[in-house]
CSV table of C-alpha atoms in Angstrom, one decimal:
chain,number,residue,atom,x,y,z
A,1,UNK,CA,85.3,159.7,86.9
A,2,UNK,CA,82.0,160.5,88.6
A,3,UNK,CA,82.2,157.1,90.4
A,4,UNK,CA,85.7,158.0,91.6
A,5,UNK,CA,84.5,161.3,92.9
A,6,UNK,CA,81.5,159.7,94.7
A,7,UNK,CA,83.9,157.1,96.2
A,8,UNK,CA,86.3,159.7,97.4
A,9,UNK,CA,83.4,161.7,98.9
A,10,UNK,CA,82.1,158.6,100.6
A,11,UNK,CA,85.5,157.9,102.1
A,12,UNK,CA,85.8,161.5,103.3
A,13,UNK,CA,82.3,161.3,104.9
A,14,UNK,CA,83.3,158.0,106.6
A,15,UNK,CA,86.5,159.6,107.8
A,16,UNK,CA,84.6,162.6,109.3
A,17,UNK,CA,82.0,160.3,110.8
A,18,UNK,CA,84.7,158.2,112.5
A,19,UNK,CA,86.5,161.3,113.8
A,20,UNK,CA,83.3,162.8,115.2
A,21,UNK,CA,80.8,161.2,117.6
A,22,UNK,CA,83.0,158.3,118.6
A,23,UNK,CA,85.9,160.6,119.6
A,24,UNK,CA,88.5,158.5,117.9
A,25,UNK,CA,92.0,159.4,118.7
A,26,UNK,CA,94.1,159.3,115.5
A,27,UNK,CA,97.8,158.8,115.6
A,28,UNK,CA,99.5,161.5,113.5
A,29,UNK,CA,101.1,159.0,111.1
A,30,UNK,CA,97.8,157.2,110.5
A,31,UNK,CA,95.9,160.5,110.0
A,32,UNK,CA,98.5,161.8,107.5
A,33,UNK,CA,98.6,158.5,105.7
A,34,UNK,CA,94.8,158.5,105.3
A,35,UNK,CA,94.9,162.1,104.1
A,36,UNK,CA,97.6,161.2,101.6
A,37,UNK,CA,95.6,158.3,100.2
A,38,UNK,CA,92.5,160.5,99.8
A,39,UNK,CA,94.5,163.3,98.1
A,40,UNK,CA,96.3,160.9,95.7
A,41,UNK,CA,93.0,159.3,94.7
A,42,UNK,CA,91.4,162.6,94.1
A,43,UNK,CA,94.3,164.3,92.3
A,44,UNK,CA,96.0,161.4,90.5
A,45,UNK,CA,96.8,163.2,87.2
A,46,UNK,CA,96.7,166.9,86.5
A,47,UNK,CA,98.6,169.8,84.9
A,48,UNK,CA,99.8,172.8,87.0
A,49,UNK,CA,101.2,176.0,85.6
A,50,UNK,CA,103.5,178.3,87.6
A,51,UNK,CA,107.0,179.8,88.1
A,52,UNK,CA,109.9,177.8,89.5
A,53,UNK,CA,111.6,179.1,92.6
A,54,UNK,CA,113.9,177.7,95.3
A,55,UNK,CA,115.2,175.0,92.9
A,56,UNK,CA,117.5,172.4,94.7
A,57,UNK,CA,119.2,169.4,93.1
A,58,UNK,CA,119.9,166.6,95.5
A,59,UNK,CA,122.9,164.3,95.1
A,60,UNK,CA,120.4,161.5,94.4
A,61,UNK,CA,119.4,163.2,91.2
A,62,UNK,CA,115.9,164.3,92.5
A,63,UNK,CA,114.8,167.9,91.9
A,64,UNK,CA,113.0,169.9,94.6
A,65,UNK,CA,111.4,173.3,93.9
A,66,UNK,CA,108.4,175.5,94.6
A,67,UNK,CA,105.8,176.2,91.9
A,68,UNK,CA,104.2,179.5,92.6
A,69,UNK,CA,102.0,182.2,91.1
A,70,UNK,CA,100.8,185.6,92.5
A,71,UNK,CA,98.4,184.0,95.0
A,72,UNK,CA,99.9,180.7,96.2
A,73,UNK,CA,102.8,178.2,96.1
A,74,UNK,CA,103.1,174.5,96.0
A,75,UNK,CA,106.2,172.3,96.7
A,76,UNK,CA,107.2,170.0,93.9
A,77,UNK,CA,109.5,166.9,93.7
A,78,UNK,CA,110.7,165.5,90.4
A,79,UNK,CA,112.4,162.2,90.9
A,80,UNK,CA,115.6,161.3,89.1
A,81,UNK,CA,114.1,159.0,86.5
A,82,UNK,CA,111.7,161.7,85.3
A,83,UNK,CA,114.4,164.4,85.7
A,84,UNK,CA,116.7,162.6,83.2
A,85,UNK,CA,114.0,162.8,80.6
A,86,UNK,CA,113.7,166.6,80.6
A,87,UNK,CA,114.8,168.3,77.4
A,88,UNK,CA,115.7,171.5,79.1
A,89,UNK,CA,117.5,172.7,82.2
A,90,UNK,CA,115.1,173.7,85.0
A,91,UNK,CA,116.0,177.1,86.6
A,92,UNK,CA,114.6,179.6,89.1
A,93,UNK,CA,112.2,182.0,87.4
A,94,UNK,CA,111.2,179.7,84.6
A,95,UNK,CA,107.5,179.6,83.7
A,96,UNK,CA,106.5,175.9,83.2
A,97,UNK,CA,103.7,173.4,82.9
A,98,UNK,CA,104.0,170.5,85.3
A,99,UNK,CA,102.1,167.2,85.0
A,100,UNK,CA,101.9,164.9,88.0
A,101,UNK,CA,99.9,163.9,91.0
A,102,UNK,CA,99.2,165.6,94.4
A,103,UNK,CA,100.5,163.8,97.5
A,104,UNK,CA,101.5,164.5,101.1
A,105,UNK,CA,105.0,164.3,102.4
A,106,UNK,CA,104.3,162.4,105.6
A,107,UNK,CA,107.5,163.5,107.6
A,108,UNK,CA,106.5,167.1,107.4
A,109,UNK,CA,102.7,166.7,106.8
A,110,UNK,CA,103.2,168.9,103.7
A,111,UNK,CA,101.2,168.9,100.5
A,112,UNK,CA,103.3,168.4,97.4
A,113,UNK,CA,103.1,167.7,93.7
A,114,UNK,CA,105.0,164.6,92.6
A,115,UNK,CA,105.9,165.6,89.0
A,116,UNK,CA,106.0,163.1,86.1
A,117,UNK,CA,106.9,165.6,83.3
A,118,UNK,CA,107.5,169.3,82.8
A,119,UNK,CA,107.7,171.6,79.8
A,120,UNK,CA,108.4,175.4,79.6
A,121,UNK,CA,105.5,177.7,78.7
A,122,UNK,CA,106.2,179.3,75.4
A,123,UNK,CA,107.0,176.3,73.3
A,124,UNK,CA,103.4,176.4,72.1
A,125,UNK,CA,104.0,179.8,70.4
A,126,UNK,CA,107.0,178.4,68.5
A,127,UNK,CA,105.0,175.5,67.4
A,128,UNK,CA,102.2,177.8,66.2
A,129,UNK,CA,104.7,179.8,64.2
A,130,UNK,CA,106.1,176.6,62.7
A,131,UNK,CA,102.6,175.4,61.6
A,132,UNK,CA,101.7,178.8,60.1
A,133,UNK,CA,104.9,179.1,58.1
A,134,UNK,CA,104.6,175.4,56.9
A,135,UNK,CA,101.0,176.1,55.6
A,136,UNK,CA,102.2,179.3,53.9
A,137,UNK,CA,105.1,177.7,52.1
A,138,UNK,CA,103.0,174.6,51.3
A,139,UNK,CA,100.5,176.9,49.6
A,140,UNK,CA,103.2,178.4,47.5
A,141,UNK,CA,104.3,174.9,46.4
A,142,UNK,CA,107.7,174.9,48.0
A,143,UNK,CA,107.0,171.4,49.4
A,144,UNK,CA,105.8,169.9,46.1
A,145,UNK,CA,107.6,166.8,45.1
A,146,UNK,CA,107.7,167.7,41.4
A,147,UNK,CA,110.0,170.7,42.2
A,148,UNK,CA,112.5,168.6,44.1
A,149,UNK,CA,115.6,167.8,42.1
A,150,UNK,CA,117.2,164.3,42.2
A,151,UNK,CA,120.4,163.9,44.2
A,152,UNK,CA,123.5,163.2,42.2
A,153,UNK,CA,124.4,159.5,42.5
A,154,UNK,CA,128.1,160.2,42.3
A,155,UNK,CA,128.8,163.7,43.5
A,156,UNK,CA,132.4,164.9,43.1
A,157,UNK,CA,132.3,167.5,45.9
A,158,UNK,CA,129.8,168.2,48.6
A,159,UNK,CA,129.5,171.5,50.5
A,160,UNK,CA,128.3,171.1,54.1
A,161,UNK,CA,126.9,174.1,56.1
A,162,UNK,CA,127.3,173.5,59.9
A,163,UNK,CA,129.3,174.4,62.9
A,164,UNK,CA,133.0,173.8,62.6
A,165,UNK,CA,133.4,172.7,66.2
A,166,UNK,CA,130.5,170.4,66.8
A,167,UNK,CA,130.2,166.6,66.5
A,168,UNK,CA,128.2,166.9,63.3
A,169,UNK,CA,131.1,167.6,61.0
A,170,UNK,CA,133.2,164.9,62.6
A,171,UNK,CA,130.5,162.3,62.2
A,172,UNK,CA,129.8,163.4,58.6
A,173,UNK,CA,133.5,163.2,57.6
A,174,UNK,CA,133.9,159.8,59.3
A,175,UNK,CA,131.0,158.2,57.5
A,176,UNK,CA,131.7,159.9,54.1
A,177,UNK,CA,135.4,158.9,54.3
A,178,UNK,CA,134.5,155.3,55.1
A,179,UNK,CA,131.9,155.0,52.3
A,180,UNK,CA,133.3,157.3,49.6
A,181,UNK,CA,137.0,158.1,50.1
A,182,UNK,CA,137.2,160.1,46.8
A,183,UNK,CA,134.5,162.5,47.9
A,184,UNK,CA,135.7,166.1,48.4
A,185,UNK,CA,134.0,167.9,51.3
A,186,UNK,CA,134.0,171.7,51.5
A,187,UNK,CA,133.0,173.1,54.9
A,188,UNK,CA,131.1,176.4,55.1
A,189,UNK,CA,131.3,177.3,58.9
A,190,UNK,CA,128.2,178.9,60.5
A,191,UNK,CA,126.6,179.2,63.9
A,192,UNK,CA,123.7,176.8,64.0
A,193,UNK,CA,121.7,178.5,66.7
A,194,UNK,CA,121.1,182.1,67.8
A,195,UNK,CA,119.8,185.3,66.2
A,196,UNK,CA,122.5,185.5,63.5
A,197,UNK,CA,122.3,181.9,62.5
A,198,UNK,CA,119.6,182.1,59.9
A,199,UNK,CA,121.4,185.0,58.0
A,200,UNK,CA,124.7,183.0,58.1
A,201,UNK,CA,123.1,179.9,56.7
A,202,UNK,CA,121.4,181.9,53.9
A,203,UNK,CA,124.7,183.6,53.0
A,204,UNK,CA,126.5,180.2,53.0
A,205,UNK,CA,124.0,178.6,50.6
A,206,UNK,CA,124.4,181.6,48.3
A,207,UNK,CA,128.2,181.5,48.5
A,208,UNK,CA,128.4,177.7,47.7
A,209,UNK,CA,126.1,178.3,44.7
A,210,UNK,CA,128.2,181.1,43.4
A,211,UNK,CA,131.5,179.1,43.8
A,212,UNK,CA,130.6,176.4,41.3
A,213,UNK,CA,132.8,174.0,43.3
A,214,UNK,CA,130.1,171.6,44.7
A,215,UNK,CA,127.5,169.3,43.2
A,216,UNK,CA,125.5,169.0,46.4
A,217,UNK,CA,124.8,171.1,49.5
A,218,UNK,CA,124.1,169.6,53.0
A,219,UNK,CA,122.6,171.8,55.7
A,220,UNK,CA,123.2,170.0,59.0
A,221,UNK,CA,123.2,170.3,62.8
A,222,UNK,CA,122.6,168.1,65.8
A,223,UNK,CA,119.4,167.7,67.8
A,224,UNK,CA,118.0,170.1,70.3
A,225,UNK,CA,114.9,171.8,71.6
A,226,UNK,CA,112.5,173.8,69.4
A,227,UNK,CA,114.3,177.0,70.4
A,228,UNK,CA,117.7,175.5,69.4
A,229,UNK,CA,116.6,174.5,65.9
A,230,UNK,CA,114.6,177.7,65.3
A,231,UNK,CA,117.0,179.0,62.5
A,232,UNK,CA,116.1,176.0,60.4
A,233,UNK,CA,112.4,176.9,60.8
A,234,UNK,CA,112.9,180.4,59.5
A,235,UNK,CA,111.5,181.7,56.2
A,236,UNK,CA,114.8,183.1,54.9
A,237,UNK,CA,116.5,179.7,55.2
A,238,UNK,CA,113.6,178.0,53.6
A,239,UNK,CA,113.6,180.4,50.6
A,240,UNK,CA,117.4,180.2,50.3
A,241,UNK,CA,117.1,176.4,50.0
A,242,UNK,CA,114.2,176.7,47.5
A,243,UNK,CA,116.1,179.1,45.2
A,244,UNK,CA,119.4,177.1,45.4
A,245,UNK,CA,120.7,176.0,42.0
A,246,UNK,CA,122.5,173.1,43.7
A,247,UNK,CA,120.4,170.3,45.2
A,248,UNK,CA,120.2,170.6,49.0
A,249,UNK,CA,120.0,167.9,51.6
A,250,UNK,CA,118.6,168.8,55.0
A,251,UNK,CA,120.0,166.9,58.0
A,252,UNK,CA,118.8,168.7,61.1
A,253,UNK,CA,118.3,167.2,64.5
A,254,UNK,CA,117.3,163.6,65.3
A,255,UNK,CA,115.1,161.2,63.4
A,256,UNK,CA,111.9,162.5,65.2
A,257,UNK,CA,112.7,166.2,64.5
A,258,UNK,CA,111.1,167.9,61.6
A,259,UNK,CA,111.9,171.4,60.4
A,260,UNK,CA,110.8,173.7,57.6
A,261,UNK,CA,114.2,173.1,56.0
A,262,UNK,CA,113.4,169.4,55.8
A,263,UNK,CA,110.2,170.0,53.8
A,264,UNK,CA,111.8,172.5,51.4
A,265,UNK,CA,115.0,170.5,50.8
A,266,UNK,CA,115.4,168.1,47.9
A,267,UNK,CA,116.1,165.4,50.4
A,268,UNK,CA,115.7,165.0,54.2
A,269,UNK,CA,118.2,162.9,56.1
A,270,UNK,CA,117.2,161.8,59.6
A,271,UNK,CA,120.7,162.7,61.0
A,272,UNK,CA,123.9,164.2,59.6
A,273,UNK,CA,125.5,160.7,59.6
A,274,UNK,CA,122.5,159.4,57.6
A,275,UNK,CA,123.0,162.3,55.2
A,276,UNK,CA,126.6,161.1,54.6
A,277,UNK,CA,125.3,157.6,53.9
A,278,UNK,CA,122.6,158.7,51.5
A,279,UNK,CA,124.7,160.9,49.3
A,280,UNK,CA,127.4,158.2,49.0
A,281,UNK,CA,125.1,155.5,47.7
A,282,UNK,CA,126.3,154.1,44.4
A,283,UNK,CA,123.0,153.1,42.7
A,284,UNK,CA,121.2,155.6,40.5
A,285,UNK,CA,118.3,157.3,42.2
A,286,UNK,CA,118.8,155.1,45.3
A,287,UNK,CA,118.5,158.3,47.5
A,288,UNK,CA,114.9,158.8,46.4
A,289,UNK,CA,114.0,155.2,47.4
A,290,UNK,CA,115.9,155.5,50.7
A,291,UNK,CA,114.0,158.8,51.5
A,292,UNK,CA,110.7,157.1,50.6
A,293,UNK,CA,111.4,154.1,52.7
A,294,UNK,CA,112.7,156.3,55.6
A,295,UNK,CA,109.4,158.3,55.5
A,296,UNK,CA,107.3,155.1,55.4
A,297,UNK,CA,109.4,153.5,58.2
A,298,UNK,CA,109.1,156.7,60.3
A,299,UNK,CA,105.3,156.6,59.8
A,300,UNK,CA,105.1,152.9,60.7
A,301,UNK,CA,107.3,153.4,63.8
A,302,UNK,CA,105.1,156.3,64.9
A,303,UNK,CA,102.0,154.2,64.3
A,304,UNK,CA,103.5,151.2,66.2
A,305,UNK,CA,104.6,153.5,68.9
A,306,UNK,CA,101.1,154.9,69.2
A,307,UNK,CA,99.6,151.4,69.4
A,308,UNK,CA,102.2,150.3,72.0
A,309,UNK,CA,101.5,153.4,74.0
A,310,UNK,CA,97.8,152.7,74.0
A,311,UNK,CA,98.4,149.1,75.0
A,312,UNK,CA,100.7,150.3,77.8
A,313,UNK,CA,98.1,152.7,79.0
A,314,UNK,CA,95.5,150.0,79.0
A,315,UNK,CA,97.6,147.7,81.2
A,316,UNK,CA,97.1,148.4,84.9
A,317,UNK,CA,100.3,148.5,86.9
A,318,UNK,CA,100.5,146.0,89.7
A,319,UNK,CA,99.4,147.8,92.9
A,320,UNK,CA,102.1,146.2,95.0
A,321,UNK,CA,104.8,147.4,92.7
A,322,UNK,CA,103.2,150.9,92.6
A,323,UNK,CA,103.2,151.0,96.4
A,324,UNK,CA,106.8,149.8,96.7
A,325,UNK,CA,107.9,152.4,94.1
A,326,UNK,CA,106.0,155.1,96.0
A,327,UNK,CA,107.6,153.9,99.3
A,328,UNK,CA,111.1,153.9,97.8
A,329,UNK,CA,110.5,157.4,96.6
A,330,UNK,CA,109.3,158.6,100.0
A,331,UNK,CA,112.3,157.0,101.6
A,332,UNK,CA,114.5,158.7,99.0
A,333,UNK,CA,112.9,162.0,99.8
A,334,UNK,CA,113.4,161.5,103.5
A,335,UNK,CA,117.0,160.7,102.9
A,336,UNK,CA,117.4,163.9,100.9
A,337,UNK,CA,115.7,165.9,103.6
A,338,UNK,CA,118.1,164.4,106.3
A,339,UNK,CA,121.0,165.2,104.0
A,340,UNK,CA,120.0,168.8,103.8
A,341,UNK,CA,119.5,169.1,107.6
A,342,UNK,CA,122.9,167.5,108.2
A,343,UNK,CA,124.6,169.8,105.7
A,344,UNK,CA,123.0,172.8,107.5
A,345,UNK,CA,124.2,171.5,110.9
A,346,UNK,CA,127.7,171.0,109.6
A,347,UNK,CA,127.8,174.5,108.3
A,348,UNK,CA,126.7,175.9,111.7
A,349,UNK,CA,129.3,173.8,113.6
A,350,UNK,CA,132.1,174.9,111.2
A,351,UNK,CA,131.0,178.5,111.6
A,352,UNK,CA,131.1,178.2,115.4
A,353,UNK,CA,134.6,176.6,115.3
A,354,UNK,CA,135.8,179.4,113.0
A,355,UNK,CA,134.6,182.1,115.4
A,356,UNK,CA,136.2,180.2,118.4
A,357,UNK,CA,139.5,179.9,116.5
A,358,UNK,CA,139.4,183.6,115.7
A,359,UNK,CA,138.8,184.5,119.4
A,360,UNK,CA,141.7,182.2,120.5
A,361,UNK,CA,144.0,183.6,117.9
A,362,UNK,CA,143.2,187.1,119.3
A,363,UNK,CA,144.0,186.1,122.8
A,364,UNK,CA,147.2,184.4,121.8
A,365,UNK,CA,148.3,187.5,119.9
A,366,UNK,CA,148.2,189.5,123.2
A,367,UNK,CA,151.0,187.3,124.7
A,368,UNK,CA,152.9,186.7,121.5
A,369,UNK,CA,156.7,187.3,122.2
A,370,UNK,CA,156.9,188.8,118.8
A,371,UNK,CA,154.4,191.5,119.8
A,372,UNK,CA,156.4,192.2,123.0
A,373,UNK,CA,159.6,192.4,121.1
A,374,UNK,CA,158.0,194.8,118.6
A,375,UNK,CA,156.8,197.0,121.5
A,376,UNK,CA,160.3,196.9,123.1
A,377,UNK,CA,161.9,197.8,119.8
A,378,UNK,CA,159.5,200.8,119.6
A,379,UNK,CA,160.4,201.9,123.1
A,380,UNK,CA,164.1,201.5,122.3
A,381,UNK,CA,163.8,203.5,119.2
A,382,UNK,CA,162.0,206.2,121.1
A,383,UNK,CA,164.7,206.3,123.8
A,384,UNK,CA,167.4,206.4,121.1
A,385,UNK,CA,165.7,209.4,119.5
A,386,UNK,CA,165.5,211.1,122.9
A,387,UNK,CA,169.2,210.3,123.6
A,388,UNK,CA,170.1,211.7,120.2
A,389,UNK,CA,168.1,214.9,120.8
A,390,UNK,CA,169.7,215.2,124.3
A,391,UNK,CA,173.2,214.8,122.9
A,392,UNK,CA,172.5,217.2,120.2
A,393,UNK,CA,171.3,219.8,122.7
A,394,UNK,CA,174.4,219.2,125.0
A,395,UNK,CA,176.8,219.5,122.0
A,396,UNK,CA,175.1,222.8,121.0
A,397,UNK,CA,175.4,224.1,124.6
A,398,UNK,CA,179.1,223.1,124.8
A,399,UNK,CA,179.8,224.8,121.5
A,400,UNK,CA,178.1,228.0,122.7
A,401,UNK,CA,180.1,227.9,125.9
A,402,UNK,CA,183.3,227.3,124.0
A,403,UNK,CA,182.6,230.3,121.8
A,404,UNK,CA,181.9,232.4,124.9
A,405,UNK,CA,185.1,231.3,126.7
A,406,UNK,CA,187.1,231.9,123.5
A,407,UNK,CA,185.7,235.4,123.3
A,408,UNK,CA,186.5,236.1,126.9
A,409,UNK,CA,190.0,234.6,126.6
A,410,UNK,CA,190.6,236.6,123.5
A,411,UNK,CA,189.5,239.7,125.2
A,412,UNK,CA,192.0,239.1,128.1
A,413,UNK,CA,194.8,238.1,125.7
A,414,UNK,CA,197.7,240.5,125.4
A,415,UNK,CA,197.6,240.0,121.7
A,416,UNK,CA,194.1,241.6,121.6
A,417,UNK,CA,195.6,244.6,123.4
A,418,UNK,CA,198.2,244.9,120.6
A,419,UNK,CA,195.4,245.0,118.1
A,420,UNK,CA,194.2,248.3,119.7
A,421,UNK,CA,197.6,250.0,119.2
A,422,UNK,CA,199.5,249.0,122.4
A,423,UNK,CA,203.0,247.5,122.5
A,424,UNK,CA,205.0,245.1,124.7
A,425,UNK,CA,208.5,246.1,125.8
A,426,UNK,CA,211.0,243.5,126.7
A,427,UNK,CA,214.3,244.1,128.5
A,428,UNK,CA,217.7,242.8,127.5
A,429,UNK,CA,216.9,239.6,129.3
A,430,UNK,CA,213.6,239.2,127.5
A,431,UNK,CA,211.5,240.1,130.6
A,432,UNK,CA,208.5,242.3,130.1
A,433,UNK,CA,209.1,245.9,131.2
A,434,UNK,CA,206.4,247.3,133.4
A,435,UNK,CA,208.4,250.0,135.3
A,436,UNK,CA,211.3,252.4,134.5
A,437,UNK,CA,213.0,251.0,137.5
A,438,UNK,CA,213.8,247.9,135.5
A,439,UNK,CA,215.8,249.8,133.0
A,440,UNK,CA,218.9,251.9,132.9
A,441,UNK,CA,220.2,254.5,130.4
A,442,UNK,CA,221.7,252.8,127.3
A,443,UNK,CA,219.8,249.5,127.8
A,444,UNK,CA,218.8,247.7,124.6
A,445,UNK,CA,215.0,246.9,124.6
A,446,UNK,CA,212.7,245.1,122.1
A,447,UNK,CA,209.3,246.6,121.4
A,448,UNK,CA,206.6,244.1,120.1
A,449,UNK,CA,203.7,245.6,118.1
A,450,UNK,CA,200.6,244.0,116.6
A,451,UNK,CA,202.4,243.6,113.4
A,452,UNK,CA,206.2,242.9,113.9
A,453,UNK,CA,208.7,244.3,116.5
A,454,UNK,CA,211.7,246.6,116.6
A,455,UNK,CA,214.8,247.2,118.9
A,456,UNK,CA,215.7,250.5,120.6
A,457,UNK,CA,218.1,251.9,123.2
A,458,UNK,CA,217.1,253.8,126.2
A,459,UNK,CA,218.4,257.3,126.4
A,460,UNK,CA,216.2,259.0,129.0
A,461,UNK,CA,214.2,257.6,131.9
A,462,UNK,CA,211.3,259.4,133.5
A,463,UNK,CA,209.9,258.1,136.8
A,464,UNK,CA,206.2,257.5,137.3
A,465,UNK,CA,205.6,260.7,139.2
A,466,UNK,CA,206.8,262.8,136.3
A,467,UNK,CA,204.3,264.3,133.9
A,468,UNK,CA,203.4,261.7,131.3
A,469,UNK,CA,203.9,262.5,127.8
A,470,UNK,CA,201.6,261.3,125.0
A,471,UNK,CA,202.2,257.8,123.7
A,472,UNK,CA,203.3,259.2,120.3
A,473,UNK,CA,206.3,260.9,122.0
A,474,UNK,CA,207.7,257.6,123.6
A,475,UNK,CA,210.8,256.1,122.2
């Protein structure tokens, strides 16, 4: 490591010496390339802790984000091959540890971290709690082999505690039905992750023991992260398994997953499907031998895997292949960068077209015949209302005039005079008598009153010059 530092320092001094007195003019690409090589040699493998922000997933499968803390930030790229190996979903705001190498993205002259693996900060606390509880229960003897009960070779009924909607119950029933068709399986549904999961599993174990219907209990769920399988690492589930009067088989996670429930249970199955295979074996005590062989095989596989990993680490990757891989990755990053720029340009063009279309639509609306027709209808309606009000006023005036004329006509009508006590006198020929000269003594006249009429004969005539008598003395 000291030699590598001295070598890098010597290259840096040579770089500065070449750029100084001789006034060498560096092309940008060559300068950035030289800087990238120096940075990659100096920071080839390191761990960086920070918070994820500005996470972007490219269509190629690469992940781009910024790793930041309170003082600084660093662009990070996680290529598709490494991203597929993550056991959790990266998200903004997540506090993580990232392992990788520092490089320079030449197209922007930008320092970046090329990530190889990533894990969330906090998994260490769960692991510490796991280790502490394991040591505590081991000290109490809950893991001792002499307290474990043998699994029934031919169980009549098996109770399985798992989620009713997951793939675990389907796989278990499929294997058990194929290997032991007469086996009765009683499902006790629970949630297999979350805060209430441990209490539900504990209650299900107690309920199956109290029922007396099963000869064996299987506690099962699929694989997941340490947070997902946390209920099976809880003390209450471990003690419920330890106090169970019915033998318990633990089948949690994948073959490489170990939980507290696995250590306390009478038998650990690598997977739920393997649990169905183990409990349906026909030979007496074959389950104990299978468990022992599985543990030995697991240890051997781990040992062989460790040896293979060491041999792989000792083998130096061909430099040409490494350069080609790095070049392909840089090309892929450039392609993603171009795709992001093209997407932004398309969004800007579409937004401009949308605004232009809105402006044209507004101008067209000013000359729309429907708008003109609507305005004409409004004017026609207003004119109709004015005409209606004018006609109403004219009819009111005519009615008033009619009443005035009727009153005047009524006042001039002879009939109205009769109402005031006057009378009309008609001669024998029916003509109105207005003077005594029109009558002679003995003439028969008709007098018309307001109500009715009567006939009378003239006996005495008095000329107009004579003294007039009151109306009541007329005959």
